[in-house]
Structure formats: C-alpha cells, structure tokens
CSV table of C-alpha atoms in Angstrom, one decimal:
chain,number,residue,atom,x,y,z
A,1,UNK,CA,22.1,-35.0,-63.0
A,2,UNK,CA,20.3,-37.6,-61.3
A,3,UNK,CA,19.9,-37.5,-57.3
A,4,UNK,CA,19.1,-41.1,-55.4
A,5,UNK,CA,17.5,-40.7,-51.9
A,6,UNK,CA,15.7,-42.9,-49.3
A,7,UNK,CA,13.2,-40.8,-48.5
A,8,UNK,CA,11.4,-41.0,-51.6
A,9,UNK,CA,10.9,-43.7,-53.7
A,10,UNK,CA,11.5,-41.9,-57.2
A,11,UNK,CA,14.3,-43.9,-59.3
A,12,UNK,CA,15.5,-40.1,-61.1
A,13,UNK,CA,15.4,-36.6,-59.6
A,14,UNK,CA,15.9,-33.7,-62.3
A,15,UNK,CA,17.5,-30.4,-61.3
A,16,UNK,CA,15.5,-28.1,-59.2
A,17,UNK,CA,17.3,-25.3,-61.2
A,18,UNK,CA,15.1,-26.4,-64.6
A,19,UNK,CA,11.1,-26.6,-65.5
A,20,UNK,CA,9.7,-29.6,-64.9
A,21,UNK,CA,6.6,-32.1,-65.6
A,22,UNK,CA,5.5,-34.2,-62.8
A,23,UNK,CA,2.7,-37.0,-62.1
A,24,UNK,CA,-0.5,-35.4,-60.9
A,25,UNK,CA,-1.0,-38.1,-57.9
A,26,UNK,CA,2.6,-38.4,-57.0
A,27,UNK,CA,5.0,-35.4,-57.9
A,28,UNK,CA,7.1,-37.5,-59.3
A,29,UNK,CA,9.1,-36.0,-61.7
A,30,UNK,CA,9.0,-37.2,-65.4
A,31,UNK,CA,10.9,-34.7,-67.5
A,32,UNK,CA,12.8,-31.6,-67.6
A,33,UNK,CA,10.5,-28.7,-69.9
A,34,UNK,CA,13.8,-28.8,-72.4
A,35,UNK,CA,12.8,-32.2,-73.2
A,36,UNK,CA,9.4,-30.9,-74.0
A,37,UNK,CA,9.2,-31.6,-78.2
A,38,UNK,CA,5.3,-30.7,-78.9
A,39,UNK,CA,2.1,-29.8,-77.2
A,40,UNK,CA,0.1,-30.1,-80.2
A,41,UNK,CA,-0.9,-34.2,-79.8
A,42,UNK,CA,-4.3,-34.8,-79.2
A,43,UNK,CA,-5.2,-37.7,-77.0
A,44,UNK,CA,-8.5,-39.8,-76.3
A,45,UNK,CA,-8.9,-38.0,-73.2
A,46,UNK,CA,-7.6,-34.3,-74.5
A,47,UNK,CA,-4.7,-32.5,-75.0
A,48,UNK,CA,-1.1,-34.3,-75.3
A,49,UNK,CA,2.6,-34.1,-75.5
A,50,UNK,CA,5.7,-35.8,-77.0
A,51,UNK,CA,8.7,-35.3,-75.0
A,52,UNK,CA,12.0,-36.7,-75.8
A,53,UNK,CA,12.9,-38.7,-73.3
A,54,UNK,CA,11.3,-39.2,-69.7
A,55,UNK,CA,12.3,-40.6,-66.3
A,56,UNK,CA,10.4,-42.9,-63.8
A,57,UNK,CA,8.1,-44.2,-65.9
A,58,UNK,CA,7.3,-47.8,-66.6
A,59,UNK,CA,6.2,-49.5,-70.0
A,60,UNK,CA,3.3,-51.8,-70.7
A,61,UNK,CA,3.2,-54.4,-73.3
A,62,UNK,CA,3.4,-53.1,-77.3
A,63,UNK,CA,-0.3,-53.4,-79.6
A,64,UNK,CA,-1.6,-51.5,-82.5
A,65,UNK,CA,-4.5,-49.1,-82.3
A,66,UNK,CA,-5.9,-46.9,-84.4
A,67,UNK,CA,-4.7,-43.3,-84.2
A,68,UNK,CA,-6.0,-40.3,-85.7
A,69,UNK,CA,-3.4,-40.8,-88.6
A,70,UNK,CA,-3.7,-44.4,-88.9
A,71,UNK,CA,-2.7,-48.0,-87.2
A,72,UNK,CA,0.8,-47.7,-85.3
A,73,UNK,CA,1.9,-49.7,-82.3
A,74,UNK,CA,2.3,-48.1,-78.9
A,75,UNK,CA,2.7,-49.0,-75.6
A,76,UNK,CA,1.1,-47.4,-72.4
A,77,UNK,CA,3.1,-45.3,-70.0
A,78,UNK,CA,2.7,-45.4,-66.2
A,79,UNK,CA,4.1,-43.7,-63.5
A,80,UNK,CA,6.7,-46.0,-61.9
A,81,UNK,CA,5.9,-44.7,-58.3
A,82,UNK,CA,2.1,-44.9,-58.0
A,83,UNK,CA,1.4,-46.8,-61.2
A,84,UNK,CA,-1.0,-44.0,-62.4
A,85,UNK,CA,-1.2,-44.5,-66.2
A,86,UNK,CA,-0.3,-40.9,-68.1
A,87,UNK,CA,-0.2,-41.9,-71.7
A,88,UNK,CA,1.5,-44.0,-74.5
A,89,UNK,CA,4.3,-44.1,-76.7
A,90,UNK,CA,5.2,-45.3,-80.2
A,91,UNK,CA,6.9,-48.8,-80.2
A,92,UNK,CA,9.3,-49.2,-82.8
C-alpha cells in the first residue's frame, strides 16, 4: 500500500502495521523488513544489506569498481528526499 500526502515530501509510505528501514537524516522510509534479503554484505564504510526492492530512493549513474569478490558495475543510491547517499546497487 502506498499513502501520498502534502505534508511530507516522501513519494511512498509503507504500512505502519509492518518493520521498517528508514534514512537516518530524514525518516523517510525505504523498505518494509520483509523485503530485508541479507545482512551479511560488508561495505567500505561497515556493515551492509541487500533488500529486494526499496522505495524513495534515487539512482546515480552505473560504473565498475572493484568489490570484495571482484569488478561488477553498480550504481550509488541516495535518498530521494534529502539526497543523503546510503549505498549502492548492482547494475545489470
């Protein structure tokens, strides 16, 4: 269920009735904890996690780096609200 309202800014709301992650800075919410796949990624700056799928969040341009099992292309992740940047994701 998504919930549009004027006083925020967020594109998605997820139900209230389910776990979910939010951005540090702005609260705004970025997946229900059933989308939650694995906590056992480890970033550049610590501890990471691949969800499924994930809402208000914007997409930088696609480059290869070199992970710790090998060369893939990803693209940064930022929060579409306050443009804080929380991570990456493969590109196809």
């Amino acid at each position: 269920m998504v919930k549009m309202t004027r006083s925020k800014t967020f594109q998605a709301y997820l139900p209230s009735c389910h776990r979910t992650y939010s951005c540090i800075h702005c609260r705004a919410h970025l997946a229900n904890h059933d989308e939650l796949i694995s906590k056992s990624f480890q970033g550049s700056q610590g501890r990471a996690y691949l969800f499924n799928s994930v809402v208000n969040v914007g997409c930088g341009p696609a480059e290869e780096r070199v992970l710790l099992t090998g060369l893939h292309a990803v693209a940064d992740i930022y929060c579409e609200n306050c443009k804080t940047t929380l991570g990456w994701k493969y590109h196809p």
